[in-house]
PDB file of C-alpha atoms in Angstrom:
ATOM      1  CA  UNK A  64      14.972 -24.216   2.054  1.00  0.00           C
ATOM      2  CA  UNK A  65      12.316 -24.520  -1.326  1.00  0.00           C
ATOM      3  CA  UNK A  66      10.009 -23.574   1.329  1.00  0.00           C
ATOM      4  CA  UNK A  67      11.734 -20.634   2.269  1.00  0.00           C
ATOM      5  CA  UNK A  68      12.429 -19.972  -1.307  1.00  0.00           C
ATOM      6  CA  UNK A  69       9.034 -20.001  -2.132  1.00  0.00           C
ATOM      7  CA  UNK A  70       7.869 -18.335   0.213  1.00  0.00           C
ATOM      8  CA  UNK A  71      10.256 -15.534  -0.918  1.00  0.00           C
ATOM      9  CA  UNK A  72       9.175 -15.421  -4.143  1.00  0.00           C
ATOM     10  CA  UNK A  73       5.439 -14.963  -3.349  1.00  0.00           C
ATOM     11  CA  UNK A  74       6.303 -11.806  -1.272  1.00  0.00           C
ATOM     12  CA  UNK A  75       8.318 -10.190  -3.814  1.00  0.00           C
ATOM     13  CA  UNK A  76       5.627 -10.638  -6.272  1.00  0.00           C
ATOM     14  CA  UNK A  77       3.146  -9.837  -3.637  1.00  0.00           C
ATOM     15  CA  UNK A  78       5.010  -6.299  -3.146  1.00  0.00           C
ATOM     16  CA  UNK A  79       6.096  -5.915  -7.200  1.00  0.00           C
ATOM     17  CA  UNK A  80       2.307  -5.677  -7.978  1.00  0.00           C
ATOM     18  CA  UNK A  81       1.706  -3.032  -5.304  1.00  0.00           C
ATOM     19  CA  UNK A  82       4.760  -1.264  -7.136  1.00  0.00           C
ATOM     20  CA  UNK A  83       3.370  -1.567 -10.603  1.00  0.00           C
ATOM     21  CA  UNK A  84      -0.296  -0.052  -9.457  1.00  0.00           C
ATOM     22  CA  UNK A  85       1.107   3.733  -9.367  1.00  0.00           C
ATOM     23  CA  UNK A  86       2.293   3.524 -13.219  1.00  0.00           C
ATOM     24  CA  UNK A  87      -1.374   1.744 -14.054  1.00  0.00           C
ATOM     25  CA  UNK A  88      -3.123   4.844 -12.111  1.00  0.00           C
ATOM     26  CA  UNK A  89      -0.565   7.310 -13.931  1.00  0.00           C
ATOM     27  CA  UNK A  90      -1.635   5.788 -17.590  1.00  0.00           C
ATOM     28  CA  UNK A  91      -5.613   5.792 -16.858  1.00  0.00           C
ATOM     29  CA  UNK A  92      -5.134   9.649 -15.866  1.00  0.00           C
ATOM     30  CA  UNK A  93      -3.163   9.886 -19.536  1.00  0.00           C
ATOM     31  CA  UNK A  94      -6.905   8.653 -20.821  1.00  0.00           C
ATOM     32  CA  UNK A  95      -8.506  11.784 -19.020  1.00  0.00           C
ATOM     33  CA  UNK A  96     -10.347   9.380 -15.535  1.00  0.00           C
ATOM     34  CA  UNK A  97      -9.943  10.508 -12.927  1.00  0.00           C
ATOM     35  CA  UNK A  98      -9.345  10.014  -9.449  1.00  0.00           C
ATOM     36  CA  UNK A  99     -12.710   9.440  -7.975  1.00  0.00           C
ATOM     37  CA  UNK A 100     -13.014   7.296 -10.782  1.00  0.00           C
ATOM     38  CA  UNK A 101     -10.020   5.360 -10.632  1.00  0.00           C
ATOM     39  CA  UNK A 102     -10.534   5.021  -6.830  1.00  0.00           C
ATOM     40  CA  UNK A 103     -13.942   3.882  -6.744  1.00  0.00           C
ATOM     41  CA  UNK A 104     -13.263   1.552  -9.380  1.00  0.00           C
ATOM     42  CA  UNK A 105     -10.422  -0.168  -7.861  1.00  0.00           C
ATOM     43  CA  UNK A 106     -12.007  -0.798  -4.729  1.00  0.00           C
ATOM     44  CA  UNK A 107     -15.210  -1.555  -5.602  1.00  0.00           C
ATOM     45  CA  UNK A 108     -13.756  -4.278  -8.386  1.00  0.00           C
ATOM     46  CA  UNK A 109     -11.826  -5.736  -5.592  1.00  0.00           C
ATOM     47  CA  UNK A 110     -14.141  -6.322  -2.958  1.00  0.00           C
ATOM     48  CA  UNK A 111     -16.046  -8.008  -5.597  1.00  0.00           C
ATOM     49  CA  UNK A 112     -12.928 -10.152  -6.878  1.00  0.00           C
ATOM     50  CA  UNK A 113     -12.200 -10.771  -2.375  1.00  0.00           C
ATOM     51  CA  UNK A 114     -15.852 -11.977  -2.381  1.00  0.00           C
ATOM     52  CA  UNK A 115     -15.376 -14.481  -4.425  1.00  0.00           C
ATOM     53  CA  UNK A 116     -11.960 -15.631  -3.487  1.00  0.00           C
ATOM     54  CA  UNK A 117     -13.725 -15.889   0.151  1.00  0.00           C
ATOM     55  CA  UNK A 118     -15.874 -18.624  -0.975  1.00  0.00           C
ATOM     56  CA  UNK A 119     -13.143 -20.900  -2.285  1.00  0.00           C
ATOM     57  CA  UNK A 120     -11.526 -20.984   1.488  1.00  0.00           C
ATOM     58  CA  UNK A 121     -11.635 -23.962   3.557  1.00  0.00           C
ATOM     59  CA  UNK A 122     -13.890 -23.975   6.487  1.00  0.00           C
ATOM     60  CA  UNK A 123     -11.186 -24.710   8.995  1.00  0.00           C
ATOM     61  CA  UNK A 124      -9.859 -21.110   7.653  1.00  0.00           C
ATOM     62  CA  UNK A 125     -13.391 -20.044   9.287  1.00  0.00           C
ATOM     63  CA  UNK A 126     -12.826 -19.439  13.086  1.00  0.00           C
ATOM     64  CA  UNK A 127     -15.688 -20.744  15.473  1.00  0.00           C
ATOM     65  CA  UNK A 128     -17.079 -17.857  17.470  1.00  0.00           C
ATOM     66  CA  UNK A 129     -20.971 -16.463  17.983  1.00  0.00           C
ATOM     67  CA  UNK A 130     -22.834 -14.113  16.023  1.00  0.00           C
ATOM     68  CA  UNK A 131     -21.883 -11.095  18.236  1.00  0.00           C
ATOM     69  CA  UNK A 132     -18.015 -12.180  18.247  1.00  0.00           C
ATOM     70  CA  UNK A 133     -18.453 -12.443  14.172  1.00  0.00           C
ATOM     71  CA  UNK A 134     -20.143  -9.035  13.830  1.00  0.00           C
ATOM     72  CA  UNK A 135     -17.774  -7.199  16.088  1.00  0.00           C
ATOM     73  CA  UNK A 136     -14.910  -8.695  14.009  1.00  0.00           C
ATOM     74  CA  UNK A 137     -15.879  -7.661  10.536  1.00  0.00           C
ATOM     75  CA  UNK A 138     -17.000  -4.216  12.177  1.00  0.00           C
ATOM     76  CA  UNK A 139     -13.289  -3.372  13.743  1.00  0.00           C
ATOM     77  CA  UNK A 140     -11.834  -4.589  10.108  1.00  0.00           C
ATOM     78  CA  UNK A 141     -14.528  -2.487   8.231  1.00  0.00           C
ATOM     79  CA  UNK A 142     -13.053   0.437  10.533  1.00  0.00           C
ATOM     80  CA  UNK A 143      -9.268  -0.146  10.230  1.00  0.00           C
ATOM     81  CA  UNK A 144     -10.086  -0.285   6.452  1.00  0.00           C
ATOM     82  CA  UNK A 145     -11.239   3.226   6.367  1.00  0.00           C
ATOM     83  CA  UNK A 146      -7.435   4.232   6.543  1.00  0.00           C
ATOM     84  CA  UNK A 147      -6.750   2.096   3.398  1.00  0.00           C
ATOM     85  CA  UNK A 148      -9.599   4.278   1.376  1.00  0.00           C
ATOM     86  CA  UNK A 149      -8.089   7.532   2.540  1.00  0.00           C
ATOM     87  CA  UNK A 150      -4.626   6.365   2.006  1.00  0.00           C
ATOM     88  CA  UNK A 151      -5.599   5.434  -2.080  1.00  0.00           C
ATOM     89  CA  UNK A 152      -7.460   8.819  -2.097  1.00  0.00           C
ATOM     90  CA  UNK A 153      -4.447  10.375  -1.378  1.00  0.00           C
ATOM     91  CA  UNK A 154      -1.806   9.003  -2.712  1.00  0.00           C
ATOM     92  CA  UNK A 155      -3.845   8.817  -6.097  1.00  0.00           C
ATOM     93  CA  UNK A 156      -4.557  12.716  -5.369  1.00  0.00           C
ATOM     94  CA  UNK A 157      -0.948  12.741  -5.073  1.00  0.00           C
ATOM     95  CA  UNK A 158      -0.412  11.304  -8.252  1.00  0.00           C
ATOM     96  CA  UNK A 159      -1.906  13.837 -10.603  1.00  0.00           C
ATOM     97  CA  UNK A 160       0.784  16.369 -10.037  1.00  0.00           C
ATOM     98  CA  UNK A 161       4.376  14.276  -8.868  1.00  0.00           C
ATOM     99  CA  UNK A 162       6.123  11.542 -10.504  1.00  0.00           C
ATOM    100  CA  UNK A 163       5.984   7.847  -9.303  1.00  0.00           C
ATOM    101  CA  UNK A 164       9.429   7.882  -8.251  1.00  0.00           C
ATOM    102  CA  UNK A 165       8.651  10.690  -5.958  1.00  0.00           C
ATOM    103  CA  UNK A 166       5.165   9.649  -4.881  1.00  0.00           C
ATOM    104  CA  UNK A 167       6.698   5.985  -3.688  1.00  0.00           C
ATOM    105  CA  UNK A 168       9.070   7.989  -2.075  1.00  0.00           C
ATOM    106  CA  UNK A 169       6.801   9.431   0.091  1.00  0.00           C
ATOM    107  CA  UNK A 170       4.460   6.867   0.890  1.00  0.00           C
ATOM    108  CA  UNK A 171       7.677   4.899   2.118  1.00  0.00           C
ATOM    109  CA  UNK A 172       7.883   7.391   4.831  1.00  0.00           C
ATOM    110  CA  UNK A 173       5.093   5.743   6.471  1.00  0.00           C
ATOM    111  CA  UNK A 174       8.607   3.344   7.704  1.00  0.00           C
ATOM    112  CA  UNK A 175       9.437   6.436  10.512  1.00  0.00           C
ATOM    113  CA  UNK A 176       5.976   7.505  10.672  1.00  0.00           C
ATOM    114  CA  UNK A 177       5.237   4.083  12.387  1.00  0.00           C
ATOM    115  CA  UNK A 178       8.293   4.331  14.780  1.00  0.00           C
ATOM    116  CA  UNK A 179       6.872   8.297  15.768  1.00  0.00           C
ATOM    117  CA  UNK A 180       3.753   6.401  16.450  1.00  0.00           C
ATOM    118  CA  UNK A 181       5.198   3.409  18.510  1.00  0.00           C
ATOM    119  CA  UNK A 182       7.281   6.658  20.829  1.00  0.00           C
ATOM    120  CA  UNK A 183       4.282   9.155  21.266  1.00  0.00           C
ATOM    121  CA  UNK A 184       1.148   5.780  21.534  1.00  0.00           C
ATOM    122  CA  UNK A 185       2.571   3.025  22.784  1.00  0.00           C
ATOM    123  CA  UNK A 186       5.672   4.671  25.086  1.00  0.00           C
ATOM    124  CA  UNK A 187       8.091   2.359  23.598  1.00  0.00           C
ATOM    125  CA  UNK A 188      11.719   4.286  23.895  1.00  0.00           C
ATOM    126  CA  UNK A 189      13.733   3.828  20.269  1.00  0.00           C
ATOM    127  CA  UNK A 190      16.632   2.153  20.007  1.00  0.00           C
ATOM    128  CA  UNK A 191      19.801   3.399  18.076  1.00  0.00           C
ATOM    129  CA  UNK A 192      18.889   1.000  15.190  1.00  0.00           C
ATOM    130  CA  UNK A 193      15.437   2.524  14.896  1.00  0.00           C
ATOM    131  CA  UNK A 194      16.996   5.967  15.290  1.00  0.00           C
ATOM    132  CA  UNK A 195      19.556   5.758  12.423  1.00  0.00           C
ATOM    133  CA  UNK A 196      16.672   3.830  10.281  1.00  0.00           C
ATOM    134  CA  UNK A 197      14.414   7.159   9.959  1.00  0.00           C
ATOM    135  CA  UNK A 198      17.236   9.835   9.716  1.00  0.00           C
ATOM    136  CA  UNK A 199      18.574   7.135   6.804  1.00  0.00           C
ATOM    137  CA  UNK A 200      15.201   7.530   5.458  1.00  0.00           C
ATOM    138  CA  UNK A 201      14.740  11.363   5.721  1.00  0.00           C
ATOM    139  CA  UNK A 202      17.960  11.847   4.343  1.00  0.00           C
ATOM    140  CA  UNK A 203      16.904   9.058   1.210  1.00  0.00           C
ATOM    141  CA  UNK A 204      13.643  10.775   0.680  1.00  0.00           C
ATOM    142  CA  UNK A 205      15.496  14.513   0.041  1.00  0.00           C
ATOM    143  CA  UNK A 206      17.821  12.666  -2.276  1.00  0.00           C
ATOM    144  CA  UNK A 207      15.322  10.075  -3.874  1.00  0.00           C
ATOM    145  CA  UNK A 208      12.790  13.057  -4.425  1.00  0.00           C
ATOM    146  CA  UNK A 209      15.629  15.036  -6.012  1.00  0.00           C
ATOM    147  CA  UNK A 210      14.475  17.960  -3.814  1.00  0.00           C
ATOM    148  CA  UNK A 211      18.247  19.882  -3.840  1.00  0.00           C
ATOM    149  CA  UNK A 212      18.469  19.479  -7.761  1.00  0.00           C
ATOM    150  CA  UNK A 213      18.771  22.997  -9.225  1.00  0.00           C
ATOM    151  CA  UNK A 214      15.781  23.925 -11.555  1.00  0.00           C
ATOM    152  CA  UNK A 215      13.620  21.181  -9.761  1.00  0.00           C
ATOM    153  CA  UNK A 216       9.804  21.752  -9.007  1.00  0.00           C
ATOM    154  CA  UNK A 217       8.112  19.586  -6.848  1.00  0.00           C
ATOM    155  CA  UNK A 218       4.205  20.329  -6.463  1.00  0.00           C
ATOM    156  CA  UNK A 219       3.639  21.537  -3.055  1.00  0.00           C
ATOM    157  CA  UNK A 220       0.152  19.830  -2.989  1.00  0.00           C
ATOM    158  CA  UNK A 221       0.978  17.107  -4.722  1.00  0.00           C
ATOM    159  CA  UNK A 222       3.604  16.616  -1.586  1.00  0.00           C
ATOM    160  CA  UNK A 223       1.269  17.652   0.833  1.00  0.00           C
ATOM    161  CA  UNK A 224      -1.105  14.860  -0.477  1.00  0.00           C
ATOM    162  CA  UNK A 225       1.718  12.190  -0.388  1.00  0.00           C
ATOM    163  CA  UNK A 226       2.507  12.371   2.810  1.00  0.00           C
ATOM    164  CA  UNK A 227      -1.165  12.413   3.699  1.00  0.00           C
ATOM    165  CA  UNK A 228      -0.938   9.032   1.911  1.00  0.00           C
ATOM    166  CA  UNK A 229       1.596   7.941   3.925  1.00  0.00           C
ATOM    167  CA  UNK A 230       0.033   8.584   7.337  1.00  0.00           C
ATOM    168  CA  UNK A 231      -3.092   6.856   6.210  1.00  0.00           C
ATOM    169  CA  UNK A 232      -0.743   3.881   4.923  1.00  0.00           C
ATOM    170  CA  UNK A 233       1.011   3.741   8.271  1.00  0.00           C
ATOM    171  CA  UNK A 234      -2.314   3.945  10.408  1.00  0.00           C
ATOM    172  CA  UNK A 235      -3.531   0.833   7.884  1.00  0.00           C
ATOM    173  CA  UNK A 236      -0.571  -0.996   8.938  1.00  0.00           C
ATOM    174  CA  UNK A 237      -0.950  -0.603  12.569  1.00  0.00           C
ATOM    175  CA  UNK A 238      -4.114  -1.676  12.192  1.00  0.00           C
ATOM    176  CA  UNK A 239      -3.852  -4.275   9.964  1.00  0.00           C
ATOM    177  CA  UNK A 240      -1.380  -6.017  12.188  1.00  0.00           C
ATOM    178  CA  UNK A 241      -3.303  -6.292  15.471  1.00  0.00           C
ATOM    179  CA  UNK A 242      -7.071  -6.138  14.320  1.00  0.00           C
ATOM    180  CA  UNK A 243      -9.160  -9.889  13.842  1.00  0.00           C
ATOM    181  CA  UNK A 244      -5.934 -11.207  13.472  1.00  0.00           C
ATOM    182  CA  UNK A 245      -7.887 -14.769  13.756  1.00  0.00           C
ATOM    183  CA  UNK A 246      -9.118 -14.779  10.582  1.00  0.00           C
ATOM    184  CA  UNK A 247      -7.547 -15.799   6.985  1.00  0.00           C
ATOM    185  CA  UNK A 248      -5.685 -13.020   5.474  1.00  0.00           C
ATOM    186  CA  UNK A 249      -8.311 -12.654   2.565  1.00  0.00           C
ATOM    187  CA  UNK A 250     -11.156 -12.534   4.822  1.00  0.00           C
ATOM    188  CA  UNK A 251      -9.336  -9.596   6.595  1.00  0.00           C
ATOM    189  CA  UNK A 252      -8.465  -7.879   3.591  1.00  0.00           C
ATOM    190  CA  UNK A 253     -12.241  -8.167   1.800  1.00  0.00           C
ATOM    191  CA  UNK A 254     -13.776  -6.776   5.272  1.00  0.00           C
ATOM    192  CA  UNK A 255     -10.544  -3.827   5.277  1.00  0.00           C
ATOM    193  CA  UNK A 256     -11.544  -3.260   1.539  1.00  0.00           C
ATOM    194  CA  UNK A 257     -15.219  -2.730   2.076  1.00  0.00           C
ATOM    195  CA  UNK A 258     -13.957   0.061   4.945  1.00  0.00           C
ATOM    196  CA  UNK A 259     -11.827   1.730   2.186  1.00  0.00           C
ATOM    197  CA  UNK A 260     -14.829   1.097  -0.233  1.00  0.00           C
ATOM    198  CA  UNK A 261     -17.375   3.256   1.527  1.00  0.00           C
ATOM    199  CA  UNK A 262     -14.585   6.298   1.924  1.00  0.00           C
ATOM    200  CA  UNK A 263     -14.465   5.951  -1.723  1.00  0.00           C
ATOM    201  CA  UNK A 264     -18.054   5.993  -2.522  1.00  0.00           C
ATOM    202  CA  UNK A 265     -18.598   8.770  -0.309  1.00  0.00           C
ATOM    203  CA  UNK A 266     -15.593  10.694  -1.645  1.00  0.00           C
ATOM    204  CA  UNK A 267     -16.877   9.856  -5.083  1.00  0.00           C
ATOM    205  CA  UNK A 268     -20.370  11.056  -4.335  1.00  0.00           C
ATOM    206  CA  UNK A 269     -19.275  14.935  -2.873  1.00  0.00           C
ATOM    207  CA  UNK A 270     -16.834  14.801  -5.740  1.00  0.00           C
ATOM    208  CA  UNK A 271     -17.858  13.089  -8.786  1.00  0.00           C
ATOM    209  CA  UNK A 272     -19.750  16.489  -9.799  1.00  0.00           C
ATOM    210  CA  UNK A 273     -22.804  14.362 -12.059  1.00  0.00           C
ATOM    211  CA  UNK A 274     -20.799  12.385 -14.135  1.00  0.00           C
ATOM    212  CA  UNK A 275     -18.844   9.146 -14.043  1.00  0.00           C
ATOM    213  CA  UNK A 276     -17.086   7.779 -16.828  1.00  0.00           C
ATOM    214  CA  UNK A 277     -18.187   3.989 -16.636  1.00  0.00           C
ATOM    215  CA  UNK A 278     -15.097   3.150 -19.633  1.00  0.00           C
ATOM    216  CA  UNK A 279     -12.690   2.981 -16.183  1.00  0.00           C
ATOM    217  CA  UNK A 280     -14.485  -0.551 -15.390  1.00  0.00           C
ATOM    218  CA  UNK A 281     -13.503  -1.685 -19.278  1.00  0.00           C
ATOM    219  CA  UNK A 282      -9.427  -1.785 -18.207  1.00  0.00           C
ATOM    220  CA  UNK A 283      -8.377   0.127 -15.864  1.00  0.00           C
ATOM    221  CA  UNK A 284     -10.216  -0.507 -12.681  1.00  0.00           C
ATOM    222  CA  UNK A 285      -9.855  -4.222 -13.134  1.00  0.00           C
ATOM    223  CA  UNK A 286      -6.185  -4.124 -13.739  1.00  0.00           C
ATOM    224  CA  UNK A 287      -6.015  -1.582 -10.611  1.00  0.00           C
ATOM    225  CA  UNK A 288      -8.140  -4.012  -8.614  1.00  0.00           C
ATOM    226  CA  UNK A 289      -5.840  -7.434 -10.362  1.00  0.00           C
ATOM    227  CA  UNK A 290      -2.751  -5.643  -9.018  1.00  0.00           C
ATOM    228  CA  UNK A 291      -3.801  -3.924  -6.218  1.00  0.00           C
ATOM    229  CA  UNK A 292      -6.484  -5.710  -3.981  1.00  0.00           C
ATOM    230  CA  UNK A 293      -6.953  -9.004  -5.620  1.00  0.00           C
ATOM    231  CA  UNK A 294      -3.653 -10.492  -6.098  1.00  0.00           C
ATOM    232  CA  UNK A 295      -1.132  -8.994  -3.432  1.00  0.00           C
ATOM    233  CA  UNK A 296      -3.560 -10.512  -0.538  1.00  0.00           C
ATOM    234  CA  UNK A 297      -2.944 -14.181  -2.537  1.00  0.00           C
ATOM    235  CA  UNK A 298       0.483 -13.521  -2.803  1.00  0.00           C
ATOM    236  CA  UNK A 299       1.466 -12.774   0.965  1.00  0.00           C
ATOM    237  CA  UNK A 300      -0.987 -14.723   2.278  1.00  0.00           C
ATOM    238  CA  UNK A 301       1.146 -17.881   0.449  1.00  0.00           C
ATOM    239  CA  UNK A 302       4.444 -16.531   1.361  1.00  0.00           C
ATOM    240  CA  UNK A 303       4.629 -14.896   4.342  1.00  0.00           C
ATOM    241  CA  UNK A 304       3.600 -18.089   6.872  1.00  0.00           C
ATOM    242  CA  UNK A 305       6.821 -19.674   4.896  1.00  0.00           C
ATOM    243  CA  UNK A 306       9.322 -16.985   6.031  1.00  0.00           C
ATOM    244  CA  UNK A 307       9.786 -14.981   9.272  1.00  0.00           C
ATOM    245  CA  UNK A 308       8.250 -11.389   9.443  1.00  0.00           C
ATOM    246  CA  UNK A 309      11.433  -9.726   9.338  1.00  0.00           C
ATOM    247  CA  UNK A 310      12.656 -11.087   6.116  1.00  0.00           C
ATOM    248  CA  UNK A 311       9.084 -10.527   4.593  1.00  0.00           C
ATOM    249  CA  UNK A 312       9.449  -6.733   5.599  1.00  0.00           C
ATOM    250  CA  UNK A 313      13.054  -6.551   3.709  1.00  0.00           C
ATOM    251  CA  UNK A 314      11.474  -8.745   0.531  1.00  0.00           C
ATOM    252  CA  UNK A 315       8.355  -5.913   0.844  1.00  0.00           C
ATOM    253  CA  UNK A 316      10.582  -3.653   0.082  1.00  0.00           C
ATOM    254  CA  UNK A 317      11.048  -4.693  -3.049  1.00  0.00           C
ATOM    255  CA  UNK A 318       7.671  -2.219  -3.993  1.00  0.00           C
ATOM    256  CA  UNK A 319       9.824   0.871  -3.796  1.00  0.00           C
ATOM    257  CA  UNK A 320      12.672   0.010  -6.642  1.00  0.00           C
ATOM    258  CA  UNK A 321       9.866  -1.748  -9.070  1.00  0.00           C
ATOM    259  CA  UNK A 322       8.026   1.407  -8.550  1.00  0.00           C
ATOM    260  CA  UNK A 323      10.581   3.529  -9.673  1.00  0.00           C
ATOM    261  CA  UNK A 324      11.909   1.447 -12.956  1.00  0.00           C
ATOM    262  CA  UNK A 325       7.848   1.368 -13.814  1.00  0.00           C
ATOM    263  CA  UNK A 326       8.281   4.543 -14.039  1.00  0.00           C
ATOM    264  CA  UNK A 327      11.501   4.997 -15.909  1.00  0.00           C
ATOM    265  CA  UNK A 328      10.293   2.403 -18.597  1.00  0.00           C
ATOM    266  CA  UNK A 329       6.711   2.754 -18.804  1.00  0.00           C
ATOM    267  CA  UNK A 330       6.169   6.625 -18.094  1.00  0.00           C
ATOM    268  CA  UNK A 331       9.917   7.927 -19.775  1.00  0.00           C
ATOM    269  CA  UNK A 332      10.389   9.829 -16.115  1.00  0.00           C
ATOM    270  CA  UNK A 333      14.206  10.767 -15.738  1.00  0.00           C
ATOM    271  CA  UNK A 334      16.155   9.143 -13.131  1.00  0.00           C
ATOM    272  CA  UNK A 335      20.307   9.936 -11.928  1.00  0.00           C
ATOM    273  CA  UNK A 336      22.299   8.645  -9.678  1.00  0.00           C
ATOM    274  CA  UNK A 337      21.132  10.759  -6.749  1.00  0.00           C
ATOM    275  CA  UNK A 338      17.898   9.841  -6.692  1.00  0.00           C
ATOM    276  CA  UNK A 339      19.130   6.084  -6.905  1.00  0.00           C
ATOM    277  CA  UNK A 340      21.157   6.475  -3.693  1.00  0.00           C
ATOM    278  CA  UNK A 341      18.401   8.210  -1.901  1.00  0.00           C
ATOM    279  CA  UNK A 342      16.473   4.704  -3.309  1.00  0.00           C
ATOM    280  CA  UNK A 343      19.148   2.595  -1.863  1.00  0.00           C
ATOM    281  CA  UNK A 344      19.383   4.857   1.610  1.00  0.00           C
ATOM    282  CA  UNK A 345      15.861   4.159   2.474  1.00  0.00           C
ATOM    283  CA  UNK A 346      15.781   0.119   1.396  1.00  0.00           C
ATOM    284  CA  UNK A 347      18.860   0.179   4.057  1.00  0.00           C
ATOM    285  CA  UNK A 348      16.811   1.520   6.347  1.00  0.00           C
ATOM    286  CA  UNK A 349      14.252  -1.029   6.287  1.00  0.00           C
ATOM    287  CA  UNK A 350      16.922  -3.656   6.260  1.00  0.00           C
ATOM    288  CA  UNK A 351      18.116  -1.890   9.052  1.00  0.00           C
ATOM    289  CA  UNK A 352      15.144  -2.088  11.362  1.00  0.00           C
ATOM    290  CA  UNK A 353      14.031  -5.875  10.300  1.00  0.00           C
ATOM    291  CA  UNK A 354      17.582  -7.932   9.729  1.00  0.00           C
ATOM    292  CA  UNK A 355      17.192  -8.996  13.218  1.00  0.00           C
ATOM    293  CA  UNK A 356      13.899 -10.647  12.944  1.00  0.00           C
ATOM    294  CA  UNK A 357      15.063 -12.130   9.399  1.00  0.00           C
ATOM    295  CA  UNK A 358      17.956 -13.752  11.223  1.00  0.00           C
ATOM    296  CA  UNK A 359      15.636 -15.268  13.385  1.00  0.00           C
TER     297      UNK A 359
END
């Protein structure tokens, strides 16, 4: 049971530091970076910070397999990483015109997007569980985005670019979960990381327009990279071999609520009850689709 426990703990604090990132982005836009800036930053800080965490893995972490086997590997991760750079483009794009609470909101809908995928891809028929789960989550998202509030403007780009966001983050997931699976979760993430590196240094490069701000690497790209590459891989990688997937997807969920009170304390946005019971709508959902697996 401390196992368990433990275990627990590291994935909730795994998935709070993912739901802290969006306020961090928010305040380094209040200090005039900007998003090519941020992005690059992040990612490149990471990879750097994964590189070195690599070298403090034991060997038997390393799997035996040739050259070509090796190289093929880190190429397919390198690939499926390429989502994870368009998903922080996005969502980050996202970010300069919605709210957290709204942006978190959409990225979560990357929960149905994945079923949609598992229907049209892999021909798998959903079941009534899996049904309920997304229309609980459509439903949550119109509330939790306060969409039918009178006098409410959402940005209509700044949507458009969160659920960009959220494709990208459901493709990453796909991948994540069935790509070089033999290899230590860090490993995978600092190959996945370089992917999402290169779409941000070539998104950076059309973009940038001649200057780059270097004051993002004082504070702001290493707290993006602490909380959002470096740390979460640490943090499920301890966890989640102590607990079953299914309760690690419900614990996960903890991003979306921490999110939203970042938010409410850091950034001052306003919050009411309806948007809390969209919240709540959508965590059901993904308690909804995993409780089975927990139970296991």
């Amino acid at each position: 049971m401390n196992s368990v426990l433990k275990g627990a703990l590291f994935v909730a604090l795994g998935s709070s530091c993912y739901g802290m990132l969006t306020t961090f982005v928010k305040l380094a836009y209040k200090e005039d970076f900007t998003v090519y800036e941020v992005t690059f930053a992040q990612l490149f800080i990471g990879f750097i910070g994964l590189i070195v965490l690599n070298f403090f893995l034991k060997k038997s972490n390393r799997p035996e397999e040739t050259k070509a086997v090796r190289n093929r590997s880190r190429l397919y991760l390198v690939l499926s990483g390429t989502s994870l750079g368009f998903t922080s483009i996005f969502y980050y794009l996202a970010m300069e015109t919605i709210t957290v609470s709204v942006g978190i909101v959409l990225l979560m809908q990357s929960v149905w997007i994945g079923v949609v995928f598992d229907i049209v891809v892999n021909k798998v028929k959903p079941t009534k569980q899996k049904i309920l789960s997304v229309i609980l989550v459509l439903t949550g998202t119109v509330l939790a985005a306060d969409i039918l509030t009178k006098n409410q403007s959402v940005n209509g780009i700044g949507l458009f670019y969160g659920f960009c966001a959220a494709i990208s983050f459901a493709a990453t997931i796909i991948t994540s979960s069935r790509v070089s699976l033999q290899y230590h979760s860090i490993t995978r993430s600092k190959w996945m990381i370089l992917g999402g590196l290169i779409v941000a240094t070539i998104f950076t490069a059309f973009t940038f327009g001649g200057e780059f701000d270097l004051g993002i690497f004082k504070l702001w790209g290493p707290v993006l990279a602490l909380f959002g590459t470096i740390l979460p891989p640490l943090f499920l990688t301890s966890g989640m071999p102590k607990i079953n997937v299914g309760l690690g997807a419900i614990i996960s969920s903890i991003e979306l609520p921490v999110a939203v009170m970042m938010g409410y304390f850091v950034l001052g946005e306003q919050q009411n009850y309806i948007k809390w019971i969209g919240i709540l709508m959508i965590l059901s959902a993904i308690i909804l689709m995993n409780y089975k697996k927990a139970a296991r």
